[in-house]
Short mmCIF file of C-alpha atoms in Angstrom, two decimals:
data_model
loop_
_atom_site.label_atom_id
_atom_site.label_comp_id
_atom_site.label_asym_id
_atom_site.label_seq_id
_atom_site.Cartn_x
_atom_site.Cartn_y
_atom_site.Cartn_z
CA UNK A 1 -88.87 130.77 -87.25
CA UNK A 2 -87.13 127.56 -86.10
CA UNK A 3 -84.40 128.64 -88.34
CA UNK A 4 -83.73 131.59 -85.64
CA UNK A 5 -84.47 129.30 -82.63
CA UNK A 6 -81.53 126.75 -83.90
CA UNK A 7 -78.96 129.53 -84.67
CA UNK A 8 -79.90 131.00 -81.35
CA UNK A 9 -78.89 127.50 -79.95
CA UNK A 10 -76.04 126.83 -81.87
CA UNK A 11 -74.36 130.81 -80.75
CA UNK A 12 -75.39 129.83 -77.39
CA UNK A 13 -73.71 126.42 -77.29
CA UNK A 14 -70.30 128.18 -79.01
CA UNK A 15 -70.65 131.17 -76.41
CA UNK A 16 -71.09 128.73 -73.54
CA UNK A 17 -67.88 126.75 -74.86
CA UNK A 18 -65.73 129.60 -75.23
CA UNK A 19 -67.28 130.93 -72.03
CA UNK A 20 -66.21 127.90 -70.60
CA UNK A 21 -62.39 127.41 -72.34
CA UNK A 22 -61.66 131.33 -71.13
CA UNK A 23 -62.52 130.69 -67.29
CA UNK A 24 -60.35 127.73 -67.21
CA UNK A 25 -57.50 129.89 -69.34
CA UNK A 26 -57.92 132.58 -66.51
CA UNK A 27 -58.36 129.97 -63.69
CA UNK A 28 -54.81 128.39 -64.82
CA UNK A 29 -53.43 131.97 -65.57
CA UNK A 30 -53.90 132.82 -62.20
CA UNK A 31 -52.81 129.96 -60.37
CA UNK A 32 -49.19 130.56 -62.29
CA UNK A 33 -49.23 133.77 -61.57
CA UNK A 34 -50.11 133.25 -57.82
CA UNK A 35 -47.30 130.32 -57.42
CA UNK A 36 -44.78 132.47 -59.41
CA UNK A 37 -45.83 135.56 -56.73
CA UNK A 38 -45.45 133.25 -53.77
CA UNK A 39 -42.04 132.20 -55.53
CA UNK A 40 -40.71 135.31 -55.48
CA UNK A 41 -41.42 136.26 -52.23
CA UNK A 42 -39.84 132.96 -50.44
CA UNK A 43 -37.06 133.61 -52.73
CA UNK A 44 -37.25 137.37 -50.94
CA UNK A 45 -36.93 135.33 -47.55
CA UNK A 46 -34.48 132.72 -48.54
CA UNK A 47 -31.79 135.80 -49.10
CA UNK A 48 -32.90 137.94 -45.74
CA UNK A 49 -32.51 134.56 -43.94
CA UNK A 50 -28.72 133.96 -45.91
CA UNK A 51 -27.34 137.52 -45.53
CA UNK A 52 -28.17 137.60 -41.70
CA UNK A 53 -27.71 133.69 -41.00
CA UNK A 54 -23.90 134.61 -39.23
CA UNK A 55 -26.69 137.24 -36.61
CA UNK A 56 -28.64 133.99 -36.04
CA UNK A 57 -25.92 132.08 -35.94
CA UNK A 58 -24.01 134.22 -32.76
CA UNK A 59 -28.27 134.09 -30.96
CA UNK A 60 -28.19 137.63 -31.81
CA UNK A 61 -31.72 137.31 -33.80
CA UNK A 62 -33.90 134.45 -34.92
CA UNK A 63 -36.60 133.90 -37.72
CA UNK A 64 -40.06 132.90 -37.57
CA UNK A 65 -42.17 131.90 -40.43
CA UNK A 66 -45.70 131.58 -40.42
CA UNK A 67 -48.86 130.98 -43.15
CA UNK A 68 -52.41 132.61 -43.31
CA UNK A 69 -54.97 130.90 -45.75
CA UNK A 70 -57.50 133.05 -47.57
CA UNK A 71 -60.54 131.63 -48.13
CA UNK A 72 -62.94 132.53 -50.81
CA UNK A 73 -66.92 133.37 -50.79
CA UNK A 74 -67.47 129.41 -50.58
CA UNK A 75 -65.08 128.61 -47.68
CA UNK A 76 -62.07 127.37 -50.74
CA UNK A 77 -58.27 128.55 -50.15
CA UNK A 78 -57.91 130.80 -52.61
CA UNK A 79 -54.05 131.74 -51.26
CA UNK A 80 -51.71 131.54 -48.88
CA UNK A 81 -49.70 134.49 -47.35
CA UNK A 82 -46.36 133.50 -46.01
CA UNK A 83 -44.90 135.69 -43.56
CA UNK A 84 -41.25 136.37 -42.32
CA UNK A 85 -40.29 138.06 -38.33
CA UNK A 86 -37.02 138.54 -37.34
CA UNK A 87 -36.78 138.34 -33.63
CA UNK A 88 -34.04 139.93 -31.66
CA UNK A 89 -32.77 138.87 -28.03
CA UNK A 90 -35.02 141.58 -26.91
CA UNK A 91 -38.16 140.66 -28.52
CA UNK A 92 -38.37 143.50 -30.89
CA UNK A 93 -39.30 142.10 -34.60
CA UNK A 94 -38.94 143.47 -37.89
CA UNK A 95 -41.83 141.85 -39.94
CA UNK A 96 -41.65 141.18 -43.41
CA UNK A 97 -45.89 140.98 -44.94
CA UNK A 98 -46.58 140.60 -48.14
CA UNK A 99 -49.25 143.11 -50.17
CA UNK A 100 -49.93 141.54 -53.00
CA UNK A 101 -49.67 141.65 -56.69
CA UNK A 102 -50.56 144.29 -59.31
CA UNK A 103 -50.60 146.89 -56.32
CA UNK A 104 -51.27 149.89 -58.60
CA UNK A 105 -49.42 151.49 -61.47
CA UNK A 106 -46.62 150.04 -62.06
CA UNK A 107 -45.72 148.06 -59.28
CA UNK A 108 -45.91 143.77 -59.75
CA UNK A 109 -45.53 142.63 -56.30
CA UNK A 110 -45.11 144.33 -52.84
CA UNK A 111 -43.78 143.59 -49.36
CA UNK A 112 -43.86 145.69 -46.79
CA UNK A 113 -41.06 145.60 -43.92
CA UNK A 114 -42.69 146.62 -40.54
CA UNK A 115 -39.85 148.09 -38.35
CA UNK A 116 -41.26 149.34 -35.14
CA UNK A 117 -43.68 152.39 -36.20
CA UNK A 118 -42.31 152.88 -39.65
CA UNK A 119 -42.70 150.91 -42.82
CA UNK A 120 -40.56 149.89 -45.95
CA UNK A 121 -42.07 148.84 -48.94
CA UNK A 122 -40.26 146.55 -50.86
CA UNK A 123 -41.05 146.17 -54.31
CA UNK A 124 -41.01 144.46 -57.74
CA UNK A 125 -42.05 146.39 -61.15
CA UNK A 126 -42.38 143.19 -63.03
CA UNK A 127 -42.03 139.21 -62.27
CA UNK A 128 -38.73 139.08 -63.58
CA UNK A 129 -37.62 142.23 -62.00
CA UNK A 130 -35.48 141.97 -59.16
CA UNK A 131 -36.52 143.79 -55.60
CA UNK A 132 -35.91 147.25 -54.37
CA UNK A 133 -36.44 149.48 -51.55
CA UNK A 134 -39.14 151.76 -52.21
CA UNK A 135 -37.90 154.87 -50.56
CA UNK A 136 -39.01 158.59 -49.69
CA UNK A 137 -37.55 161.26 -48.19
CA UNK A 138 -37.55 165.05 -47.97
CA UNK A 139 -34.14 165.17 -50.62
CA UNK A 140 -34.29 162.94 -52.80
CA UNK A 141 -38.02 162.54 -53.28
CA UNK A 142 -39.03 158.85 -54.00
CA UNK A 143 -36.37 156.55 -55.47
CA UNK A 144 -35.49 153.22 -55.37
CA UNK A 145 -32.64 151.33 -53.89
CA UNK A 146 -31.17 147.91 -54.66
CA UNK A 147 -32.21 145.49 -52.42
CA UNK A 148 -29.30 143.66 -51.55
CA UNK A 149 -27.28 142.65 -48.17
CA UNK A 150 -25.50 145.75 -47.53
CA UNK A 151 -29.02 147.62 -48.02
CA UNK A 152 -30.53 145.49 -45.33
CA UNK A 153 -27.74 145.30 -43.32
CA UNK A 154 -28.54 149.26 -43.25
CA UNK A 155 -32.37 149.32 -42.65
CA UNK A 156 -31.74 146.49 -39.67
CA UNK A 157 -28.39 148.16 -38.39
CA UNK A 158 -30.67 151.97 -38.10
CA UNK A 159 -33.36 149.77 -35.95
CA UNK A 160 -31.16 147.96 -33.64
CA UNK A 161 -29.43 151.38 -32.74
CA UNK A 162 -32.48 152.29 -31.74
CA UNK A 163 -32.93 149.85 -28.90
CA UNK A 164 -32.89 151.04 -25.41
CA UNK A 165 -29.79 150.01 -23.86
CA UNK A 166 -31.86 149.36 -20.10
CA UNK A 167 -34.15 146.76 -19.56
CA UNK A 168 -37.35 148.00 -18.14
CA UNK A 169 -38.53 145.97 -15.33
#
């Protein structure tokens, strides 16, 4: 009988070890994949910033930059979301949030670019993958276009036509 009682020890002691070893595998896992996620989408912002720069440069538009902790269930930071607006001389903003990771299917990592009412998702497939637009339209169905200055240049050059050429007083 002890002879049961002592191997039911010892396979608890090596399940409580291994138990152990795997949480602090995942823990670290995580935390590299969270930094290499947060990596990714500064470098996002360090090339909106560098392709419009000559905008900012004229006080045509400005950038604002701004963190949110997320806390856990015992009050820890867990993450931090960094966030990207660019401002125009008007006050209208296009607002760059990221989603998150592993956002279903497919997709690695997602930002969504808030223009006025409509959205732009922004995407990555996997961590090395470079980002694309994440479009959909009546013609060509969903597809996916480089993302890239001229691309941009497009999705910011569509919202600023749309600015009222009156100021409302």
């Amino acid at each position: 009988m002890s002879y049961d009682n002592d191997n039911e020890n010892k396979l608890a002691k090596i399940l409580l070890q291994k138990r152990e070893k795997w949480l602090k595998a995942r823990e670290e896992a995580s935390r590299l994949e969270r930094e290499n996620w947060e990596n990714r989408v500064k470098e996002l912002y360090d090339d909106v910033k560098k392709w419009l720069k000559p905008l900012k440069s004229e006080d045509l538009l400005n950038f604002a930059e701004h963190s949110e902790a997320i806390l856990n269930s015992e009050g820890e930071e867990e993450k931090i979301i960094h966030y990207l607006s660019i401002e125009f001389f008007n006050g209208k903003t296009i607002d760059f949030e990221p989603l998150g990771l592993n956002i279903g299917g497919e997709i690695y990592g997602q930002v969504k670019m808030k223009l006025d009412l409509s959205n732009v998702m922004i995407e990555i497939k996997n961590q090395d993958a470079n980002w694309k637009f994440a479009l959909s339209d009546d013609q060509k169905g969903s597809h996916y276009e480089e993302f890239s200055q001229e691309n941009l240049e497009k999705f910011v050059t569509d919202f600023v036509q749309c600015f009222e050429d009156k100021v409302e007083a």
